[in-house]
XYZ file of C-alpha atoms in Angstrom:
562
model
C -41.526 14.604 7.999
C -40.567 17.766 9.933
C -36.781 19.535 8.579
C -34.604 18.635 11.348
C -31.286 19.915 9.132
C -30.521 22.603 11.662
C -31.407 19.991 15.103
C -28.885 17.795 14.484
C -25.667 19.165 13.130
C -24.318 15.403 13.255
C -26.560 14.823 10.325
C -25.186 17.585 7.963
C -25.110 15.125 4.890
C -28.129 13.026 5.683
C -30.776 15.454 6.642
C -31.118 17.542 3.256
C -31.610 13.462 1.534
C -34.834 12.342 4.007
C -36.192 15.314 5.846
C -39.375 16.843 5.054
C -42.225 16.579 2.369
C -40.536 16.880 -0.383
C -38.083 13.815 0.284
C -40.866 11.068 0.916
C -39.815 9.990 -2.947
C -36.349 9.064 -0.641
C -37.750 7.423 1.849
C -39.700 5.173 0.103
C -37.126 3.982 -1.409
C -34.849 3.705 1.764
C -37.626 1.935 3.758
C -37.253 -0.872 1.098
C -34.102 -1.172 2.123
C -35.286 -1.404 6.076
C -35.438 1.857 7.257
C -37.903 2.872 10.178
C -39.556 6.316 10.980
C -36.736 6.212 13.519
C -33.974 5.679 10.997
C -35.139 8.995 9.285
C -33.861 11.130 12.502
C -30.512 9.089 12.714
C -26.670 10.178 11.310
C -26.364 7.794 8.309
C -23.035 5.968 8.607
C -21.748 4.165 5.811
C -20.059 1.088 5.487
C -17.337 0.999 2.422
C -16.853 -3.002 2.575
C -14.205 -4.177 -0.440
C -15.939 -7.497 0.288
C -15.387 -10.008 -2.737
C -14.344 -13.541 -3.488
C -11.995 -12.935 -5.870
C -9.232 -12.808 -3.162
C -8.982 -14.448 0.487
C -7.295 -11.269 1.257
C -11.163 -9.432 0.890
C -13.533 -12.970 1.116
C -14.117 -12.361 4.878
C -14.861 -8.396 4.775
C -18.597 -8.875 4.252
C -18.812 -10.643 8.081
C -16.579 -7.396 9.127
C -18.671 -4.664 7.260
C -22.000 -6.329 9.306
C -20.156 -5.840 12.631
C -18.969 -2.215 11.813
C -22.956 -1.609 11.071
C -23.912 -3.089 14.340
C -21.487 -1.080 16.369
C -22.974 2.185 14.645
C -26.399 1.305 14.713
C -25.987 0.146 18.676
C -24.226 3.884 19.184
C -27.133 5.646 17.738
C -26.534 5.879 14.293
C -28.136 4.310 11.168
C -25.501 1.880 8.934
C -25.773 1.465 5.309
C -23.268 -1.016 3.872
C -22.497 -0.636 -0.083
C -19.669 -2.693 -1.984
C -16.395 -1.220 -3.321
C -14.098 -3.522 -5.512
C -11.082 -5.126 -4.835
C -8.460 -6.874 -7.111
C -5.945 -9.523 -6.445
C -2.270 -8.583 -7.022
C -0.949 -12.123 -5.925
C -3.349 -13.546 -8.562
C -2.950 -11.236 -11.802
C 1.303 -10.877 -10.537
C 2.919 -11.911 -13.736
C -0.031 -11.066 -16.311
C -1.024 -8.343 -18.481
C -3.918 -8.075 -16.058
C -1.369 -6.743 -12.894
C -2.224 -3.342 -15.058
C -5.208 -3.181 -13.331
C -3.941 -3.065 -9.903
C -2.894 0.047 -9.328
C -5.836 1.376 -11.118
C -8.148 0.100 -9.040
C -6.699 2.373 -5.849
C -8.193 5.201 -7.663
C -11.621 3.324 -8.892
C -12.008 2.426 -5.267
C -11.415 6.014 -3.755
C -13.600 7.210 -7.011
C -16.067 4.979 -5.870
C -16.170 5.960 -1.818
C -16.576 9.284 -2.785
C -19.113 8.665 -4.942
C -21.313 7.300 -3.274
C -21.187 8.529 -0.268
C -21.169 12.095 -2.102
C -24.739 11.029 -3.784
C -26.494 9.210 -0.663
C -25.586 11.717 1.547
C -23.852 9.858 4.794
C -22.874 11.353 7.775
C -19.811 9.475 8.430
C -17.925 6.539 7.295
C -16.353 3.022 8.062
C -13.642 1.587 5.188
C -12.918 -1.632 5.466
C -10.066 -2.638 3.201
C -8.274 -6.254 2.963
C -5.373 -6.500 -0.281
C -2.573 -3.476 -1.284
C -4.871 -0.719 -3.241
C -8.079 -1.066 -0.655
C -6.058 0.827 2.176
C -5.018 3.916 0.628
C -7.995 3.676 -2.243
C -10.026 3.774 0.989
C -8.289 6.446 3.018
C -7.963 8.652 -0.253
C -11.748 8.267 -0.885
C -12.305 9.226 3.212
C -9.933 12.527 3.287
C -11.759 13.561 -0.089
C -15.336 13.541 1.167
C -13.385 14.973 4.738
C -16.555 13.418 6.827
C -15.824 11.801 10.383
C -14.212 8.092 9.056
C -12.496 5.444 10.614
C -10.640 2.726 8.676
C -10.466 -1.012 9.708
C -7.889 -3.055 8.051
C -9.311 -6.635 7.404
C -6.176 -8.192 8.732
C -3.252 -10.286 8.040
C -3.222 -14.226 6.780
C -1.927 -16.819 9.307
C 0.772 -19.112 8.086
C 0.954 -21.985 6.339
C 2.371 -25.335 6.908
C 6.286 -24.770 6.932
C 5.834 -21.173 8.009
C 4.848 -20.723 4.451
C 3.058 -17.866 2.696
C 2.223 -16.270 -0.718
C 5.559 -15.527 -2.212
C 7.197 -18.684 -0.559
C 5.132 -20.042 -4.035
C 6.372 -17.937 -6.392
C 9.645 -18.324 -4.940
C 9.267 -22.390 -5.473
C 8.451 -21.442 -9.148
C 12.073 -20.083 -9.240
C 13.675 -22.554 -7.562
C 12.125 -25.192 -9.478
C 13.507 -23.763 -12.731
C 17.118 -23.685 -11.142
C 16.316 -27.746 -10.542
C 16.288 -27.172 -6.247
C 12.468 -28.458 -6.380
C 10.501 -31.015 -8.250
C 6.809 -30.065 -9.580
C 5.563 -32.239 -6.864
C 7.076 -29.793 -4.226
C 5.669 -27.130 -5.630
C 2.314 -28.541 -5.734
C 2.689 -28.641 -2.224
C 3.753 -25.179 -1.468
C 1.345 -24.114 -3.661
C -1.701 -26.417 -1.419
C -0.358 -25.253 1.791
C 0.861 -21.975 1.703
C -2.541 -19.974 2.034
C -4.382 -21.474 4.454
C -7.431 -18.974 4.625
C -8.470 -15.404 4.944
C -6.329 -12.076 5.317
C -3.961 -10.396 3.461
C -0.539 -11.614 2.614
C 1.522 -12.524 5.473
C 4.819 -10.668 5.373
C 5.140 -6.998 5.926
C 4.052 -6.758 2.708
C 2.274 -4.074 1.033
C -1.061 -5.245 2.367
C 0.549 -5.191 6.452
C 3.171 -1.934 5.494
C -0.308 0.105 4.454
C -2.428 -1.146 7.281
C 0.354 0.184 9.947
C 0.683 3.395 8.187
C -3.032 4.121 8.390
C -2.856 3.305 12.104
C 0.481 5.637 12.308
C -1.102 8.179 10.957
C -4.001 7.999 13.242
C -7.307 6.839 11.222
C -7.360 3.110 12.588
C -8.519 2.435 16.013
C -5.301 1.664 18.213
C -4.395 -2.031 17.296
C -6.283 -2.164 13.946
C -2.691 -2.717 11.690
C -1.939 -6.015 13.751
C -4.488 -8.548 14.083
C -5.705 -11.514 12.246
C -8.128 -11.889 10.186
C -9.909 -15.020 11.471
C -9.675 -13.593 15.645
C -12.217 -12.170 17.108
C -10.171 -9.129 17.827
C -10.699 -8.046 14.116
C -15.206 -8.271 15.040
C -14.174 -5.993 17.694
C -12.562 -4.065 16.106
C -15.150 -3.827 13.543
C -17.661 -3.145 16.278
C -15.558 -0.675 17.812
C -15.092 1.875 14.514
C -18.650 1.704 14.006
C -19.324 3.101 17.362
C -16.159 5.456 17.218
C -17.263 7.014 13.966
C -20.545 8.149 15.923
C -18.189 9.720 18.616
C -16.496 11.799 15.954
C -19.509 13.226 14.541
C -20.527 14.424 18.070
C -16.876 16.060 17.983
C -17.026 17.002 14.578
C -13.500 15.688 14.063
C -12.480 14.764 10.267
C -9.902 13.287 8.466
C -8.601 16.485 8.169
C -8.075 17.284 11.408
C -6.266 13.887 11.666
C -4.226 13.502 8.233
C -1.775 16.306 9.020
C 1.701 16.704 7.810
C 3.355 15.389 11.096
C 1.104 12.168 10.932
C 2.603 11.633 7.353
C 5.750 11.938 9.029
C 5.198 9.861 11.748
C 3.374 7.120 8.916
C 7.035 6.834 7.042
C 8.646 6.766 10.728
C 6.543 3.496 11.361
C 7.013 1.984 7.733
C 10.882 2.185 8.012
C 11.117 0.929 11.377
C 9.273 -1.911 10.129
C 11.126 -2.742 7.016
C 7.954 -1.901 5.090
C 6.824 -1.793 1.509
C 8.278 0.514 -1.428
C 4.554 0.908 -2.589
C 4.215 2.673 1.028
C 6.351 5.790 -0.667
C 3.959 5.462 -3.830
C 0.844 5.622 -1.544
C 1.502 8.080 0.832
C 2.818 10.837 -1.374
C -0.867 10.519 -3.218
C -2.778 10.316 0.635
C -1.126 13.555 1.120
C -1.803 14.712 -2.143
C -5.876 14.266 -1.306
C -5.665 16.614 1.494
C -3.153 19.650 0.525
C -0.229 18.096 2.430
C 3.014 18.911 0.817
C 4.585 15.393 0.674
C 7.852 14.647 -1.263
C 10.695 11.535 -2.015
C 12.755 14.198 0.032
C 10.518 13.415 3.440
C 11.203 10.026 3.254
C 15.397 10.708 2.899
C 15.395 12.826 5.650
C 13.573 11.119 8.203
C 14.913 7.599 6.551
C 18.421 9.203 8.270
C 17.476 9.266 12.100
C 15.324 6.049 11.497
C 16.336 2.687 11.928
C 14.900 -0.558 10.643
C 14.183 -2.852 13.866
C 11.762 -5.395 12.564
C 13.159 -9.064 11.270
C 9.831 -9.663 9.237
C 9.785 -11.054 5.344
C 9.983 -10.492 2.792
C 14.108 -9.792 3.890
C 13.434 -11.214 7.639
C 12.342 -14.279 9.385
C 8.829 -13.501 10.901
C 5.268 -12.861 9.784
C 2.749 -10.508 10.958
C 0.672 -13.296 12.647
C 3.999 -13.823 14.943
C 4.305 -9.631 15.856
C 0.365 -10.135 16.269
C 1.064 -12.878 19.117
C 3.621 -10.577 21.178
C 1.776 -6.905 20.888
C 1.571 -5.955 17.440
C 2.951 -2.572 16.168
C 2.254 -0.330 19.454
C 5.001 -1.419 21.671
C 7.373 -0.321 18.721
C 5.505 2.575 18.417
C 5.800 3.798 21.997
C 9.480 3.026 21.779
C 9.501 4.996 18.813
C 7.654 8.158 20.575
C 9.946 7.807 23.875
C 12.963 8.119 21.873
C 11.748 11.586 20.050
C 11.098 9.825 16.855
C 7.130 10.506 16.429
C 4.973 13.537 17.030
C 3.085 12.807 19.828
C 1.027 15.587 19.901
C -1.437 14.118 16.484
C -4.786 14.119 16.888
C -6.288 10.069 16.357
C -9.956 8.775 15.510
C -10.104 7.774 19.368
C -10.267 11.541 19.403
C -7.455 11.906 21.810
C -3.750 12.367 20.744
C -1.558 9.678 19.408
C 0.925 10.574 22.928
C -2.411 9.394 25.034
C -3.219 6.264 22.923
C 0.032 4.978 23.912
C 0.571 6.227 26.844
C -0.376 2.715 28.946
C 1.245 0.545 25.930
C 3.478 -2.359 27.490
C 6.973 -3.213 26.132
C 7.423 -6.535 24.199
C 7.908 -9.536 26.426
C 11.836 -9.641 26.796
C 12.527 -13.052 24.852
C 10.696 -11.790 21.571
C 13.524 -10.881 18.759
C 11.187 -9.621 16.100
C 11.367 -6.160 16.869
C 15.095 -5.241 17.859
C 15.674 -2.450 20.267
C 17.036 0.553 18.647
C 20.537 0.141 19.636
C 20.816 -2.997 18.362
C 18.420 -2.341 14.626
C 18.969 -4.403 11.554
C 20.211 -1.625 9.722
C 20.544 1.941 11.170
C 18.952 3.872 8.393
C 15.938 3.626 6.035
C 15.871 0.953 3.767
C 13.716 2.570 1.117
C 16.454 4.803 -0.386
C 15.205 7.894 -2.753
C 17.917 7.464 -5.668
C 19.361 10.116 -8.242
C 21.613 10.551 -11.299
C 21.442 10.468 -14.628
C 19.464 7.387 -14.868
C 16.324 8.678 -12.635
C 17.057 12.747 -12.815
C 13.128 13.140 -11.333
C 13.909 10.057 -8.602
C 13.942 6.527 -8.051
C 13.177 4.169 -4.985
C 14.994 1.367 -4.164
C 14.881 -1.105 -1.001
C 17.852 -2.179 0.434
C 18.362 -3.743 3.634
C 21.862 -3.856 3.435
C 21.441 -7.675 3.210
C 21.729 -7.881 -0.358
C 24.750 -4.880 -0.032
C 24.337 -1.528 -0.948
C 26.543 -1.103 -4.097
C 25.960 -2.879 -7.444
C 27.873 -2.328 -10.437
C 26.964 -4.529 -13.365
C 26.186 -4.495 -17.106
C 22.579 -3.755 -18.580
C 20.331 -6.728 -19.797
C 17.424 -4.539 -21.053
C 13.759 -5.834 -21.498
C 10.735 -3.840 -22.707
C 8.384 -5.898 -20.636
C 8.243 -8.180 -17.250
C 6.968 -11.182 -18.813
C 10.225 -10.848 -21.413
C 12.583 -10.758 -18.329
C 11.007 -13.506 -16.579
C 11.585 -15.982 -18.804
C 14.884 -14.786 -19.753
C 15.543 -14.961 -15.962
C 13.876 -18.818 -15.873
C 15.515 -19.711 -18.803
C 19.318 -19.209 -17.565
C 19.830 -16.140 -20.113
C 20.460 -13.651 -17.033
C 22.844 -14.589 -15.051
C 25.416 -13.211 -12.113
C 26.921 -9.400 -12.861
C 23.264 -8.318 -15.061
C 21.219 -5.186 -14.390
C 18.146 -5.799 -15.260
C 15.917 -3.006 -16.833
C 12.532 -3.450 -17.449
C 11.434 -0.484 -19.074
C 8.126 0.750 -20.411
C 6.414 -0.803 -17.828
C 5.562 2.871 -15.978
C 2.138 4.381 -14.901
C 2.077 5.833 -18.233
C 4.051 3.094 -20.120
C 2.239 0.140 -18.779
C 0.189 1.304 -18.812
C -0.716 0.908 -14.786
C 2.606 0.371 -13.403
C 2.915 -3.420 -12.648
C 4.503 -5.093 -10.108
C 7.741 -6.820 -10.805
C 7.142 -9.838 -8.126
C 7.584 -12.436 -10.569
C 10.483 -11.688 -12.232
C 12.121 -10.496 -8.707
C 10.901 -14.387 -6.997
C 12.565 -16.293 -10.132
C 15.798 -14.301 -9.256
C 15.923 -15.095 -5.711
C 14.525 -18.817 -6.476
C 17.423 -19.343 -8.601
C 19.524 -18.224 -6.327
C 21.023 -14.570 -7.888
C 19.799 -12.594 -5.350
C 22.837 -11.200 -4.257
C 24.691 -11.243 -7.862
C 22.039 -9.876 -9.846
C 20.029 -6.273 -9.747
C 16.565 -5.367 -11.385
C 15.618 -1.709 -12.020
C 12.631 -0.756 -13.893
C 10.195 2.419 -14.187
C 7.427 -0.249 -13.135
C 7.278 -0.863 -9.303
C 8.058 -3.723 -6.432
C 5.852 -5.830 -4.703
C 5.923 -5.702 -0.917
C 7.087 -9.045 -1.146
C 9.925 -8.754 -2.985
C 13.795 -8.212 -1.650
C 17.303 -8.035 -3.477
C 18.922 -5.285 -5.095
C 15.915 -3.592 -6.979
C 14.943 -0.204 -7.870
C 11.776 0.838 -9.122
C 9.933 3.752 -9.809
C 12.343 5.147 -12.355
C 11.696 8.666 -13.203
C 10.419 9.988 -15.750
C 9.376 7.075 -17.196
C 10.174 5.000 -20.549
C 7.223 6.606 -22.086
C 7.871 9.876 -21.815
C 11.644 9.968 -22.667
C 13.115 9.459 -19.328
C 16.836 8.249 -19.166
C 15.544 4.459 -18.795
C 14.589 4.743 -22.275
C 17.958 4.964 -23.635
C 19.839 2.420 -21.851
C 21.092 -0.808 -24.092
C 22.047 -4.091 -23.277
C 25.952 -3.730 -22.299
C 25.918 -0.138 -20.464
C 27.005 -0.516 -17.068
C 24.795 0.990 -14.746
C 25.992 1.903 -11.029
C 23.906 1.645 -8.179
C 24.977 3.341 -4.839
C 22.378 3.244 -1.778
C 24.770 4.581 0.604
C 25.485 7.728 -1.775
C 21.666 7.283 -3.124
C 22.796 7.323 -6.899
C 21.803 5.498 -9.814
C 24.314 6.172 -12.957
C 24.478 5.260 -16.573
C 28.144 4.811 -17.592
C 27.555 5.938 -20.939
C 28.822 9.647 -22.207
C 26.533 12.694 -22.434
C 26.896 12.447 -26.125
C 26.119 9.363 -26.997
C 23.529 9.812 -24.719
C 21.982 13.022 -26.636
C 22.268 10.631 -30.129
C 20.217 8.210 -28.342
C 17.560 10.558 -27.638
C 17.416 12.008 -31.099
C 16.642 8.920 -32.457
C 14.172 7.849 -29.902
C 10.518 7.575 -30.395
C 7.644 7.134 -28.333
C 5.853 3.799 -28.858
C 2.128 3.897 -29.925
C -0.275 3.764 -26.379
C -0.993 0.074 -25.408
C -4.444 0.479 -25.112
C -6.719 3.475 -26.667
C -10.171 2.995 -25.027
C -11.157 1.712 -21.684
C -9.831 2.397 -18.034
C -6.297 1.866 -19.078
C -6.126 4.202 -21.641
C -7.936 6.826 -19.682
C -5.556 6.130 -16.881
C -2.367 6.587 -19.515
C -4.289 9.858 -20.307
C -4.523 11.240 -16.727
C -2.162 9.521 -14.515
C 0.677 11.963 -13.098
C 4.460 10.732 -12.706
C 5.177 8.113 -9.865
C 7.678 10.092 -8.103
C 3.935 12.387 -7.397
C 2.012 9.232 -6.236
C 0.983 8.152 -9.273
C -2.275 10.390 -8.827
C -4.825 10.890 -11.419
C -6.662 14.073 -9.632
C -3.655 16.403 -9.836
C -3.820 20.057 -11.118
């Protein structure tokens, strides 16, 4: 009962919640919860599990959050696990409920902080599983700036067929065009998710977890391991112990989440063929701790960057397959031998990102998942940062070259995904149509959904190559063709988007990184004399206070901005 605040500087947070007189109101109520005398002189560690069965990408996190605990509690500390929430993208994809998903990266980093802000831990493990829990997570860690590791849950295995999550909605599609009877869909659908761990491409869910480790706040390894393996309980054990480790260092997030690390975190994604939502994401980490991040970082380092990994949603391979020959550190050593990371960034091993790698091995010599960088898929950046007249604030696109890099085609316009889709299903869009889905922004939405349905019934019925989709909404990881999303400034607010109508042509250029409206300046300025704002979609609730606070997506999307 003695005021130890000043003993134990590890226990900056903790000590002013149990030491002394005055706090035995605290621990009563902790030793409920199984604390000991002994607990009371411990650095409290807590344990930010998204644990929940609403998704398989999360339904295994509550086993991980217990072996983070252990490895704390076995390295001296004292674990307290509490719940965060998660949502399901590949569930609500499609429905007015997708709103929610890119909400719930800020009530998950809202909810970190809070906690941890009012119990009064030391340090921190994050355990995230689905798209928003990884940077909801790390955003919620650099705010509270307290000695954190992250743990990604890990990736999916495949299913029968080499099958995953958007091999189903891409069955939807191609049953529409006639390719597949219900039957075969049923069994796509039965087979394609055969337990837990985030979608298997380099989808969102895989193109976050590598960032985080890029940028240093994942053990070494974390990004690339399945979910079921008993790597991930190491793993697990390992950041509890680790985050112990940094409070005798005294080494935070911010000491880790430096501008070079961001730079080395869109290095990784592009050599990887990564997620557009990884541009989205990392402009709002940065945001959380002062680092000037900007749609112009990812052109200029997407021009000395190649893309060198064949994985879907454009590719052949899943994660579970890079898992099996190294995961993402033999690319990442190449990647630092040829100049292309800064190997001086400090890591939560607490040595630099240089010395984690320095006794990597190279891929065994028959893999052809990750091509060498004289021989890469395409020799630039695939996310392209787009201009013109259509998106005067920014757009992003992802082109792999596969799909081409120039698109010139006549607008089909939509005010909502669920119109387009089943214009797209019903044979009304067909070869030469740009697609805009408008209104469908962070703002507009509101929430910003993903277009992954509409963009799987395009490639299921076979336009991907003949048709292109642009919208101020955004992309799944798991979608491919020739899309562009996050339009800016949005529908909502009067951005260009706003006045297209069906029958403009619209140019799309990733090689000059332009997006153009053929229409005259004008006509143009009649248009926007006679345009309105609709009414808000929703006027009470999360939504609506999102609407209310929620900054442009070429700024992350943020809602804590000045």
């Amino acid at each position: 009962m003695t005021d130890d605040h000043a003993s134990d500087p590890r226990r900056r947070y903790s000590a002013p919640v149990v030491d002394g007189v005055g706090k035995a109101p605290s621990r009563s109520m902790l030793r409920a919860t199984g604390f000991t005398d002994e607990d009371f002189t411990k650095p409290q560690v807590g344990i930010a599990s998204t644990w929940s069965r609403v998704t398989p990408c999360n339904m295994h996190i509550n086993t991980l959050a217990d072996e983070a605990g252990r490895g704390a509690d076995a390295a001296g500390g004292k674990s307290v696990i509490f719940n965060t929430i998660t949502v399901s993208d590949g569930i609500a994809n499609g429905t007015e409920g997708m709103k929610y998903s890119l909400v719930s990266r800020e009530v998950i980093a809202d909810s970190i902080e809070t906690v941890a802000g009012c119990e009064g831990f030391d340090g921190l493990v994050a355990i995230g599983g689905c798209d928003k829990n990884m940077p909801g997570c790390l955003m919620g860690l650099a705010r509270l700036n307290r000695p954190s590791v992250f743990v990604y849950g890990g990736t999916i295995k495949p299913g029968k067929n080499h099958t995953d999550l958007i091999s189903v909605f891409e069955a939807v599609g191609a049953h529409a065009k006639g390719d597949k009877s219900l039957i075969e869909v049923k069994q796509v659908e039965e087979e394609a998710i055969p337990g837990a761990g985030s979608c298997g491409g380099m989808y969102t869910a895989n193109t976050m977890a590598s960032a985080i480790e890029a940028l240093g706040m994942s053990l070494p390894g974390s990004s690339a391991q399945n979910a079921e393996d008993n790597d991930k309980l190491e793993d697990c054990r390992a950041a509890g112990e680790a985050v112990l480790k940094l409070l005798d260092r005294d080494i935070k997030p911010r000491d880790i989440l430096t501008r070079e690390a961001f730079e080395n975190a869109i290095t990784v994604v592009i050599a990887l063929g990564g997620s557009t939502n990884a541009v989205l994401h990392l402009i709002a980490m940065a945001h959380t701790v002062d680092v000037a991040l900007s749609l112009e970082d990812f052109t200029r380092i997407g021009k000395r960057v190649p893309v060198l990994a064949d994985l879907r949603p454009s590719g052949h391979y899943m994660m579970s397959e890079l898992v099996a020959i190294g995961g993402i550190q033999p690319l990442m050593k190449t990647l630092l031998d040829a100049g292309l990371l800064h190997g001086d960034c400090l890591t939560v091993t607490g040595k630099t990102l240089a010395e984690n790698l320095e006794n990597v091995a190279p891929y065994p010599e028959e893999q052809d998942i990750i091509h060498a960088l004289d021989q890469p898929i395409k020799k630039d950046s695939h996310l392209r940062i787009l201009y013109g007249n259509l998106a005067p604030t920014g757009a992003v696109a992802k082109i792999t070259g596969k799909e081409g890099t120039y698109f010139k085609g006549n607008a089909r316009v939509f005010h909502s995904e669920e119109e387009a889709t089943d214009r797209i299903m019903d044979g009304t869009v067909t070869a030469g149509d740009v697609l805009v889905i408008r209104y469908e922004g962070p703002k507009g939405g509101p929430g910003m959904r993903e277009m992954l349905t509409p963009t799987s019934a395009i490639m299921g019925r076979g336009l991907g190559q003949d048709v292109a989709l642009i919208t101020d909404g955004r992309f799944s990881g798991g979608s491919h063709g020739f899309v562009v999303g996050h339009l800016t400034p949005e529908a909502q607010e009067g951005g260009p988007i706003a006045l297209v109508e069906t029958g403009d042509e619209i140019i799309i250029d990733a090689e000059a990184n332009t997006i153009t409206l053929n229409v005259e300046e004008a006509e143009l300025e009649r248009r926007r004399a006679a345009w309105t704002a609709p009414p808000p979609r929703y006027t009470r609730g999360v939504l609506a206070k999102y609407a209310r606070t929620v900054s442009s997506a070429s700024l992350g999307a943020i809602t804590d901005g000045d």
